[in-house]
GROMACS .gro file of N, CA, C and O in nm:
model
  304
    1MET      N    1  -1.258   1.688   0.603
    1MET     CA    2  -1.403   1.685   0.560
    1MET      C    3  -1.412   1.730   0.424
    1MET      O    4  -1.453   1.669   0.332
    2PHE      N    5  -1.342   1.846   0.394
    2PHE     CA    6  -1.320   1.903   0.274
    2PHE      C    7  -1.250   1.822   0.158
    2PHE      O    8  -1.302   1.791   0.056
    3GLN      N    9  -1.148   1.746   0.210
    3GLN     CA   10  -1.061   1.661   0.128
    3GLN      C   11  -1.168   1.545   0.078
    3GLN      O   12  -1.158   1.505  -0.032
    4SER      N   13  -1.237   1.494   0.162
    4SER     CA   14  -1.331   1.362   0.155
    4SER      C   15  -1.453   1.406   0.058
    4SER      O   16  -1.480   1.343  -0.039
    5VAL      N   17  -1.488   1.532   0.053
    5VAL     CA   18  -1.593   1.573  -0.026
    5VAL      C   19  -1.524   1.592  -0.196
    5VAL      O   20  -1.591   1.537  -0.283
    6LEU      N   21  -1.419   1.654  -0.185
    6LEU     CA   22  -1.335   1.654  -0.324
    6LEU      C   23  -1.304   1.520  -0.380
    6LEU      O   24  -1.307   1.488  -0.500
    7ASN      N   25  -1.262   1.437  -0.296
    7ASN     CA   26  -1.227   1.278  -0.342
    7ASN      C   27  -1.365   1.217  -0.393
    7ASN      O   28  -1.376   1.141  -0.487
    8ALA      N   29  -1.471   1.249  -0.321
    8ALA     CA   30  -1.592   1.185  -0.375
    8ALA      C   31  -1.648   1.248  -0.502
    8ALA      O   32  -1.694   1.178  -0.588
    9LEU      N   33  -1.611   1.365  -0.536
    9LEU     CA   34  -1.650   1.439  -0.643
    9LEU      C   35  -1.548   1.405  -0.776
    9LEU      O   36  -1.587   1.375  -0.895
   10PHE      N   37  -1.407   1.398  -0.744
   10PHE     CA   38  -1.311   1.406  -0.850
   10PHE      C   39  -1.231   1.279  -0.846
   10PHE      O   40  -1.142   1.278  -0.942
   11SER      N   41  -1.247   1.183  -0.771
   11SER     CA   42  -1.160   1.059  -0.746
   11SER      C   43  -1.185   0.964  -0.853
   11SER      O   44  -1.317   0.960  -0.916
   12CYS      N   45  -1.119   0.846  -0.885
   12CYS     CA   46  -1.162   0.742  -0.963
   12CYS      C   47  -1.263   0.662  -0.894
   12CYS      O   48  -1.280   0.634  -0.762
   13SER      N   49  -1.366   0.608  -0.983
   13SER     CA   50  -1.471   0.538  -0.950
   13SER      C   51  -1.449   0.390  -0.947
   13SER      O   52  -1.529   0.324  -0.903
   14HIS      N   53  -1.314   0.337  -1.000
   14HIS     CA   54  -1.288   0.189  -0.994
   14HIS      C   55  -1.387   0.129  -1.067
   14HIS      O   56  -1.415   0.006  -1.015
   15ARG      N   57  -1.453   0.157  -1.189
   15ARG     CA   58  -1.547   0.069  -1.240
   15ARG      C   59  -1.497  -0.015  -1.346
   15ARG      O   60  -1.561  -0.121  -1.375
   16ARG      N   61  -1.368   0.017  -1.404
   16ARG     CA   62  -1.306  -0.065  -1.499
   16ARG      C   63  -1.189  -0.144  -1.436
   16ARG      O   64  -1.088  -0.079  -1.395
   17THR      N   65  -1.202  -0.277  -1.400
   17THR     CA   66  -1.109  -0.362  -1.346
   17THR      C   67  -1.073  -0.468  -1.415
   17THR      O   68  -1.142  -0.505  -1.516
   18THR      N   69  -0.967  -0.517  -1.392
   18THR     CA   70  -0.920  -0.668  -1.454
   18THR      C   71  -0.995  -0.770  -1.403
   18THR      O   72  -1.070  -0.775  -1.312
   19PHE      N   73  -0.962  -0.884  -1.477
   19PHE     CA   74  -1.025  -1.027  -1.414
   19PHE      C   75  -0.945  -1.050  -1.308
   19PHE      O   76  -0.847  -1.027  -1.288
   20PRO      N   77  -1.036  -1.105  -1.219
   20PRO     CA   78  -0.956  -1.153  -1.079
   20PRO      C   79  -0.838  -1.233  -1.097
   20PRO      O   80  -0.835  -1.337  -1.179
   21LEU      N   81  -0.726  -1.185  -1.028
   21LEU     CA   82  -0.592  -1.252  -1.055
   21LEU      C   83  -0.576  -1.308  -0.927
   21LEU      O   84  -0.576  -1.257  -0.806
   22THR      N   85  -0.506  -1.433  -0.939
   22THR     CA   86  -0.445  -1.510  -0.795
   22THR      C   87  -0.299  -1.539  -0.836
   22THR      O   88  -0.287  -1.618  -0.942
   23PRO      N   89  -0.214  -1.505  -0.755
   23PRO     CA   90  -0.058  -1.527  -0.773
   23PRO      C   91  -0.063  -1.693  -0.786
   23PRO      O   92  -0.109  -1.769  -0.709
   24GLY      N   93   0.034  -1.749  -0.879
   24GLY     CA   94   0.066  -1.878  -0.882
   24GLY      C   95   0.148  -1.925  -0.751
   24GLY      O   96   0.177  -1.853  -0.688
   25ARG      N   97   0.178  -2.055  -0.767
   25ARG     CA   98   0.246  -2.117  -0.651
   25ARG      C   99   0.406  -2.040  -0.649
   25ARG      O  100   0.454  -2.023  -0.531
   26ARG      N  101   0.466  -2.031  -0.760
   26ARG     CA  102   0.592  -1.978  -0.760
   26ARG      C  103   0.597  -1.831  -0.683
   26ARG      O  104   0.676  -1.814  -0.602
   27ASP      N  105   0.505  -1.760  -0.716
   27ASP     CA  106   0.474  -1.629  -0.668
   27ASP      C  107   0.419  -1.623  -0.523
   27ASP      O  108   0.481  -1.553  -0.444
   28ALA      N  109   0.350  -1.730  -0.492
   28ALA     CA  110   0.297  -1.729  -0.351
   28ALA      C  111   0.414  -1.778  -0.267
   28ALA      O  112   0.419  -1.734  -0.141
   29ALA      N  113   0.495  -1.838  -0.295
   29ALA     CA  114   0.622  -1.878  -0.217
   29ALA      C  115   0.711  -1.762  -0.193
   29ALA      O  116   0.770  -1.753  -0.088
   30LEU      N  117   0.708  -1.658  -0.286
   30LEU     CA  118   0.800  -1.550  -0.249
   30LEU      C  119   0.714  -1.445  -0.175
   30LEU      O  120   0.773  -1.340  -0.136
   31ALA      N  121   0.589  -1.449  -0.175
   31ALA     CA  122   0.492  -1.339  -0.144
   31ALA      C  123   0.489  -1.334   0.030
   31ALA      O  124   0.516  -1.449   0.080
   32VAL      N  125   0.476  -1.237   0.076
   32VAL     CA  126   0.440  -1.220   0.220
   32VAL      C  127   0.309  -1.287   0.248
   32VAL      O  128   0.217  -1.290   0.165
   33ALA      N  129   0.284  -1.342   0.359
   33ALA     CA  130   0.161  -1.420   0.403
   33ALA      C  131   0.062  -1.320   0.400
   33ALA      O  132   0.071  -1.193   0.459
   34GLY      N  133  -0.064  -1.367   0.334
   34GLY     CA  134  -0.164  -1.290   0.332
   34GLY      C  135  -0.189  -1.196   0.194
   34GLY      O  136  -0.293  -1.151   0.166
   35SER      N  137  -0.076  -1.180   0.112
   35SER     CA  138  -0.071  -1.090   0.006
   35SER      C  139  -0.110  -1.197  -0.115
   35SER      O  140  -0.118  -1.126  -0.220
   36ALA      N  141  -0.108  -1.334  -0.098
   36ALA     CA  142  -0.119  -1.413  -0.210
   36ALA      C  143  -0.262  -1.453  -0.214
   36ALA      O  144  -0.308  -1.545  -0.262
   37ARG      N  145  -0.359  -1.359  -0.216
   37ARG     CA  146  -0.493  -1.371  -0.232
   37ARG      C  147  -0.542  -1.321  -0.370
   37ARG      O  148  -0.451  -1.240  -0.424
   38THR      N  149  -0.664  -1.355  -0.398
   38THR     CA  150  -0.720  -1.311  -0.534
   38THR      C  151  -0.735  -1.147  -0.517
   38THR      O  152  -0.786  -1.091  -0.417
   39TYR      N  153  -0.708  -1.087  -0.621
   39TYR     CA  154  -0.717  -0.922  -0.637
   39TYR      C  155  -0.757  -0.903  -0.764
   39TYR      O  156  -0.745  -0.977  -0.863
   40VAL      N  157  -0.813  -0.769  -0.794
   40VAL     CA  158  -0.844  -0.700  -0.903
   40VAL      C  159  -0.762  -0.583  -0.913
   40VAL      O  160  -0.738  -0.517  -0.799
   41VAL      N  161  -0.735  -0.511  -1.033
   41VAL     CA  162  -0.657  -0.384  -1.049
   41VAL      C  163  -0.764  -0.298  -1.121
   41VAL      O  164  -0.804  -0.339  -1.234
   42CYS      N  165  -0.757  -0.174  -1.096
   42CYS     CA  166  -0.844  -0.062  -1.163
   42CYS      C  167  -0.771  -0.030  -1.267
   42CYS      O  168  -0.648  -0.003  -1.271
   43LEU      N  169  -0.820  -0.048  -1.400
   43LEU     CA  170  -0.750  -0.004  -1.519
   43LEU      C  171  -0.716   0.152  -1.548
   43LEU      O  172  -0.636   0.198  -1.603
   44ASP      N  173  -0.799   0.251  -1.457
   44ASP     CA  174  -0.775   0.364  -1.466
   44ASP      C  175  -0.663   0.429  -1.389
   44ASP      O  176  -0.588   0.502  -1.425
   45CYS      N  177  -0.651   0.382  -1.245
   45CYS     CA  178  -0.573   0.447  -1.174
   45CYS      C  179  -0.457   0.334  -1.120
   45CYS      O  180  -0.369   0.394  -1.060
   46GLY      N  181  -0.487   0.215  -1.138
   46GLY     CA  182  -0.374   0.107  -1.112
   46GLY      C  183  -0.398   0.066  -0.950
   46GLY      O  184  -0.296  -0.017  -0.909
   47LYS      N  185  -0.486   0.097  -0.876
   47LYS     CA  186  -0.504   0.070  -0.747
   47LYS      C  187  -0.545  -0.077  -0.735
   47LYS      O  188  -0.636  -0.114  -0.818
   48GLU      N  189  -0.496  -0.167  -0.644
   48GLU     CA  190  -0.535  -0.301  -0.622
   48GLU      C  191  -0.655  -0.327  -0.523
   48GLU      O  192  -0.642  -0.247  -0.421
   49PHE      N  193  -0.753  -0.407  -0.543
   49PHE     CA  194  -0.841  -0.440  -0.468
   49PHE      C  195  -0.849  -0.590  -0.438
   49PHE      O  196  -0.845  -0.664  -0.535
   50ALA      N  197  -0.898  -0.628  -0.323
   50ALA     CA  198  -0.916  -0.769  -0.290
   50ALA      C  199  -1.053  -0.826  -0.355
   50ALA      O  200  -1.133  -0.726  -0.384
   51TYR      N  201  -1.053  -0.930  -0.388
   51TYR     CA  202  -1.172  -0.986  -0.467
   51TYR      C  203  -1.222  -1.108  -0.395
   51TYR      O  204  -1.143  -1.210  -0.365
   52ASP      N  205  -1.351  -1.107  -0.363
   52ASP     CA  206  -1.424  -1.223  -0.285
   52ASP      C  207  -1.476  -1.305  -0.393
   52ASP      O  208  -1.604  -1.277  -0.463
   53TRP      N  209  -1.440  -1.433  -0.428
   53TRP     CA  210  -1.503  -1.515  -0.517
   53TRP      C  211  -1.632  -1.566  -0.459
   53TRP      O  212  -1.724  -1.597  -0.558
   54ALA      N  213  -1.665  -1.602  -0.363
   54ALA     CA  214  -1.786  -1.624  -0.295
   54ALA      C  215  -1.907  -1.538  -0.327
   54ALA      O  216  -2.021  -1.581  -0.384
   55ALA      N  217  -1.889  -1.415  -0.302
   55ALA     CA  218  -1.969  -1.308  -0.339
   55ALA      C  219  -1.960  -1.247  -0.471
   55ALA      O  220  -2.065  -1.173  -0.501
   56MET      N  221  -1.852  -1.271  -0.540
   56MET     CA  222  -1.826  -1.230  -0.665
   56MET      C  223  -1.831  -1.073  -0.656
   56MET      O  224  -1.912  -1.010  -0.739
   57ARG      N  225  -1.747  -1.004  -0.546
   57ARG     CA  226  -1.757  -0.863  -0.556
   57ARG      C  227  -1.632  -0.814  -0.521
   57ARG      O  228  -1.539  -0.880  -0.445
   58VAL      N  229  -1.586  -0.694  -0.540
   58VAL     CA  230  -1.450  -0.628  -0.521
   58VAL      C  231  -1.467  -0.566  -0.385
   58VAL      O  232  -1.553  -0.527  -0.331
   59GLY      N  233  -1.360  -0.601  -0.298
   59GLY     CA  234  -1.355  -0.563  -0.158
   59GLY      C  235  -1.276  -0.448  -0.138
   59GLY      O  236  -1.275  -0.353  -0.226
   60GLU      N  237  -1.204  -0.450  -0.018
   60GLU     CA  238  -1.142  -0.342   0.027
   60GLU      C  239  -0.991  -0.329  -0.046
   60GLU      O  240  -0.948  -0.421  -0.109
   61PRO      N  241  -0.947  -0.214  -0.044
   61PRO     CA  242  -0.803  -0.187  -0.125
   61PRO      C  243  -0.718  -0.262  -0.083
   61PRO      O  244  -0.701  -0.301   0.069
   62VAL      N  245  -0.617  -0.315  -0.143
   62VAL     CA  246  -0.488  -0.408  -0.080
   62VAL      C  247  -0.388  -0.289  -0.052
   62VAL      O  248  -0.351  -0.205  -0.121
   63THR      N  249  -0.328  -0.326   0.075
   63THR     CA  250  -0.223  -0.236   0.108
   63THR      C  251  -0.099  -0.256   0.030
   63THR      O  252  -0.076  -0.377  -0.026
   64PRO      N  253  -0.031  -0.161  -0.011
   64PRO     CA  254   0.087  -0.182  -0.092
   64PRO      C  255   0.207  -0.287  -0.051
   64PRO      O  256   0.208  -0.298   0.066
   65ARG      N  257   0.242  -0.366  -0.157
   65ARG     CA  258   0.319  -0.449  -0.128
   65ARG      C  259   0.483  -0.386  -0.096
   65ARG      O  260   0.501  -0.290  -0.139
   66LEU      N  261   0.531  -0.468  -0.015
   66LEU     CA  262   0.688  -0.433   0.019
   66LEU      C  263   0.761  -0.461  -0.101
   66LEU      O  264   0.761  -0.554  -0.154
   67PRO      N  265   0.868  -0.376  -0.117
   67PRO     CA  266   0.954  -0.403  -0.248
   67PRO      C  267   1.026  -0.521  -0.207
   67PRO      O  268   1.079  -0.570  -0.091
   68THR      N  269   1.056  -0.587  -0.330
   68THR     CA  270   1.116  -0.745  -0.316
   68THR      C  271   1.277  -0.715  -0.331
   68THR      O  272   1.336  -0.814  -0.281
   69THR      N  273   1.329  -0.632  -0.347
   69THR     CA  274   1.455  -0.601  -0.373
   69THR      C  275   1.499  -0.483  -0.265
   69THR      O  276   1.428  -0.377  -0.247
   70VAL      N  277   1.623  -0.510  -0.213
   70VAL     CA  278   1.652  -0.418  -0.128
   70VAL      C  279   1.800  -0.356  -0.168
   70VAL      O  280   1.877  -0.413  -0.217
   71ALA      N  281   1.816  -0.225  -0.158
   71ALA     CA  282   1.929  -0.167  -0.200
   71ALA      C  283   2.042  -0.200  -0.107
   71ALA      O  284   2.033  -0.181   0.012
   72GLN      N  285   2.144  -0.227  -0.152
   72GLN     CA  286   2.287  -0.265  -0.109
   72GLN      C  287   2.350  -0.141  -0.059
   72GLN      O  288   2.383  -0.058  -0.164
   73PRO      N  289   2.427  -0.115   0.035
   73PRO     CA  290   2.500   0.005   0.064
   73PRO      C  291   2.620  -0.014  -0.024
   73PRO      O  292   2.670  -0.118  -0.046
   74MET      N  293   2.691   0.102  -0.059
   74MET     CA  294   2.794   0.113  -0.149
   74MET      C  295   2.906   0.127  -0.052
   74MET      O  296   2.912   0.217   0.042
   75PHE      N  297   3.009   0.043  -0.065
   75PHE     CA  298   3.131   0.063   0.013
   75PHE      C  299   3.248   0.095  -0.078
   75PHE      O  300   3.262   0.053  -0.169
   76ARG      N  301   3.329   0.206  -0.020
   76ARG     CA  302   3.438   0.254  -0.109
   76ARG      C  303   3.555   0.243  -0.039
   76ARG      O  304   3.579   0.226   0.071
   0.00000   0.00000   0.00000
């Protein structure tokens, strides 16, 4: 509870965002299903949020994407 009060007082308000972005076809083919939707990014903290074109509103935070590259083990 104390943490939520601190977040409400001192966290980012996400008021400055980018124009809504939708990944292109090439990116959509590589993306995980469901992550190729329209989103906006907060210019202050870098957090991504879903964007609803019908309501023209910022939605819920987008879950972090999985890394596209996987480290290969080193064999000696």
